[in-house]
Coordinates of N, CA and C in Angstrom, one line a residue:
M1 N 24.1 -28.9 -68.2 CA 23.8 -30.3 -67.9 C 23.9 -30.5 -66.4
T2 N 23.0 -31.4 -66.0 CA 23.1 -31.8 -64.6 C 24.1 -32.9 -64.3
P3 N 24.8 -32.8 -63.2 CA 25.8 -33.8 -62.9 C 25.1 -35.2 -62.6
Q4 N 25.8 -36.2 -63.1 CA 25.3 -37.6 -62.9 C 25.6 -38.0 -61.5
P5 N 24.6 -38.6 -60.8 CA 24.9 -39.1 -59.4 C 25.9 -40.2 -59.5
Q6 N 26.7 -40.3 -58.4 CA 27.8 -41.3 -58.3 C 27.1 -42.7 -58.0
P7 N 27.5 -43.8 -58.6 CA 26.9 -45.1 -58.3 C 27.2 -45.4 -56.8
S8 N 26.3 -46.1 -56.2 CA 26.4 -46.5 -54.8 C 27.0 -47.9 -54.7
W9 N 27.8 -48.1 -53.7 CA 28.4 -49.4 -53.5 C 27.4 -50.4 -52.8
R10 N 26.3 -49.8 -52.3 CA 25.3 -50.6 -51.6 C 24.6 -51.6 -52.6
K11 N 24.4 -51.2 -53.8 CA 23.7 -52.2 -54.7 C 24.5 -53.4 -55.0
P12 N 25.8 -53.3 -55.4 CA 26.5 -54.6 -55.6 C 26.7 -55.4 -54.3
A13 N 26.9 -54.7 -53.2 CA 27.0 -55.4 -51.9 C 25.7 -56.1 -51.6
G14 N 24.5 -55.4 -51.8 CA 23.2 -56.0 -51.6 C 23.0 -57.2 -52.4
I15 N 23.3 -57.1 -53.7 CA 23.2 -58.3 -54.6 C 24.0 -59.5 -54.1
F16 N 25.2 -59.2 -53.7 CA 26.0 -60.3 -53.1 C 25.4 -60.9 -51.9
L17 N 24.9 -60.0 -51.0 CA 24.2 -60.5 -49.8 C 22.9 -61.3 -50.1
I18 N 22.2 -60.9 -51.1 CA 21.0 -61.6 -51.5 C 21.4 -63.0 -52.0
M19 N 22.4 -63.1 -52.9 CA 22.9 -64.4 -53.4 C 23.3 -65.3 -52.3
L20 N 24.1 -64.7 -51.3 CA 24.6 -65.5 -50.2 C 23.4 -66.0 -49.3
L21 N 22.5 -65.1 -49.1 CA 21.3 -65.5 -48.3 C 20.5 -66.7 -49.0
I22 N 20.4 -66.6 -50.3 CA 19.6 -67.6 -51.0 C 20.4 -69.0 -50.9
I23 N 21.7 -68.9 -51.1 CA 22.5 -70.1 -51.0 C 22.5 -70.8 -49.7
V24 N 22.7 -70.0 -48.6 CA 22.6 -70.5 -47.2 C 21.3 -71.1 -46.9
W25 N 20.2 -70.4 -47.3 CA 18.9 -70.9 -47.0 C 18.6 -72.2 -47.8
A26 N 19.0 -72.2 -49.1 CA 18.8 -73.4 -49.9 C 19.5 -74.6 -49.2
V27 N 20.7 -74.4 -48.8 CA 21.4 -75.5 -48.1 C 20.7 -76.0 -46.8
L28 N 20.3 -75.0 -46.1 CA 19.6 -75.3 -44.8 C 18.3 -76.1 -45.1
V29 N 17.5 -75.6 -46.0 CA 16.2 -76.3 -46.3 C 16.5 -77.7 -46.9
A30 N 17.5 -77.8 -47.8 CA 17.9 -79.1 -48.4 C 18.4 -80.1 -47.3
S31 N 19.0 -79.6 -46.3 CA 19.5 -80.5 -45.2 C 18.3 -81.0 -44.4
L32 N 17.2 -80.3 -44.4 CA 16.0 -80.8 -43.7 C 15.2 -81.7 -44.5
S33 N 15.5 -82.0 -45.7 CA 14.7 -82.7 -46.6 C 14.4 -84.2 -46.2
S34 N 15.4 -84.8 -45.6 CA 15.2 -86.2 -45.1 C 14.2 -86.2 -44.0
W35 N 14.2 -85.2 -43.2 CA 13.2 -85.1 -42.0 C 11.8 -84.7 -42.6
V36 N 11.8 -83.7 -43.4 CA 10.5 -83.2 -44.0 C 9.9 -84.2 -44.9
G37 N 10.7 -85.1 -45.6 CA 10.3 -86.1 -46.5 C 9.4 -87.1 -45.9
D38 N 9.4 -87.3 -44.6 CA 8.5 -88.2 -43.9 C 7.1 -87.7 -43.7
W39 N 6.9 -86.4 -43.9 CA 5.6 -85.8 -43.6 C 4.7 -86.1 -44.8
P40 N 3.4 -85.9 -44.6 CA 2.4 -86.0 -45.7 C 2.7 -85.0 -46.8
V41 N 2.3 -85.3 -48.0 CA 2.7 -84.5 -49.1 C 2.1 -83.0 -49.0
L42 N 0.9 -82.9 -48.5 CA 0.3 -81.5 -48.4 C 1.0 -80.7 -47.3
V43 N 1.5 -81.4 -46.2 CA 2.2 -80.7 -45.2 C 3.6 -80.3 -45.7
Q44 N 4.2 -81.1 -46.5 CA 5.5 -80.8 -47.1 C 5.3 -79.6 -48.0
A45 N 4.3 -79.6 -48.8 CA 4.0 -78.5 -49.7 C 3.8 -77.2 -49.0
L46 N 3.1 -77.2 -47.9 CA 2.9 -76.0 -47.0 C 4.2 -75.6 -46.4
F47 N 5.0 -76.5 -45.9 CA 6.3 -76.2 -45.4 C 7.2 -75.5 -46.4
Y48 N 7.3 -76.1 -47.6 CA 8.2 -75.5 -48.6 C 7.7 -74.1 -49.1
L49 N 6.4 -74.0 -49.1 CA 5.8 -72.7 -49.5 C 6.1 -71.6 -48.5
I50 N 5.9 -71.9 -47.2 CA 6.3 -71.0 -46.2 C 7.8 -70.7 -46.1
A51 N 8.6 -71.7 -46.2 CA 10.0 -71.6 -46.2 C 10.5 -70.8 -47.4
G52 N 9.9 -71.0 -48.5 CA 10.4 -70.4 -49.7 C 10.0 -68.9 -49.9
I53 N 8.8 -68.6 -49.4 CA 8.3 -67.3 -49.6 C 8.5 -66.4 -48.4
A54 N 8.0 -66.8 -47.3 CA 8.0 -65.9 -46.1 C 9.4 -65.7 -45.6
W55 N 10.2 -66.8 -45.4 CA 11.4 -66.6 -44.8 C 12.5 -66.1 -45.7
I56 N 12.4 -66.3 -46.9 CA 13.5 -65.8 -47.8 C 13.1 -64.4 -48.4
W57 N 11.9 -64.3 -48.9 CA 11.6 -63.1 -49.7 C 11.0 -61.9 -48.8
I58 N 10.2 -62.3 -47.8 CA 9.6 -61.2 -47.1 C 10.4 -60.7 -45.9
L59 N 10.8 -61.6 -45.0 CA 11.4 -61.1 -43.8 C 12.8 -60.5 -44.0
P60 N 13.8 -61.3 -44.5 CA 15.1 -60.7 -44.6 C 15.3 -59.8 -45.8
L61 N 14.6 -60.0 -46.9 CA 14.9 -59.2 -48.1 C 14.3 -57.8 -48.1
K62 N 13.2 -57.6 -47.4 CA 12.6 -56.3 -47.4 C 13.5 -55.3 -46.8
P63 N 14.1 -55.5 -45.6 CA 15.0 -54.5 -45.1 C 16.3 -54.3 -45.9
L64 N 16.7 -55.5 -46.5 CA 17.9 -55.4 -47.3 C 17.7 -54.6 -48.6
L65 N 16.6 -54.8 -49.2 CA 16.3 -54.0 -50.4 C 16.1 -52.5 -50.1
R66 N 15.5 -52.2 -48.9 CA 15.3 -50.8 -48.5 C 16.7 -50.2 -48.2
W67 N 17.6 -51.0 -47.6 CA 19.0 -50.5 -47.4 C 19.7 -50.2 -48.7
M68 N 19.5 -51.1 -49.6 CA 20.2 -50.9 -50.9 C 19.7 -49.6 -51.6
E69 N 18.5 -49.3 -51.5 CA 17.9 -48.2 -52.2 C 18.1 -46.8 -51.4
L70 N 17.8 -46.9 -50.1 CA 17.8 -45.7 -49.3 C 19.0 -45.4 -48.4
G71 N 19.7 -46.5 -48.1 CA 20.9 -46.4 -47.2 C 20.5 -46.5 -45.7
R72 N 19.3 -46.9 -45.4 CA 18.9 -47.2 -44.0 C 18.1 -48.4 -43.9
W73 N 18.1 -49.1 -42.8 CA 17.4 -50.4 -42.6 C 16.0 -50.2 -42.4
R74 N 15.6 -49.2 -41.7 CA 14.1 -49.0 -41.4 C 13.5 -47.9 -42.2
G75 N 12.2 -48.0 -42.4 CA 11.6 -47.0 -43.3 C 11.2 -45.7 -42.7

């Protein structure tokens, strides 16, 4: 039988960091809602689309997920 690999501490730590990042970002965006609420509806939709996809999922999470899987920040 082949030995089983030891579980890495990076995955639970990464999950915790992802949850923390989502909470902090949600609070930040919600705190801007009174300011963004004065904008036209289509501009608001564009803002929330960019804030929700680009800044949370693409920029900070890509290196974090890479670190969780490979143990390094850059590819």
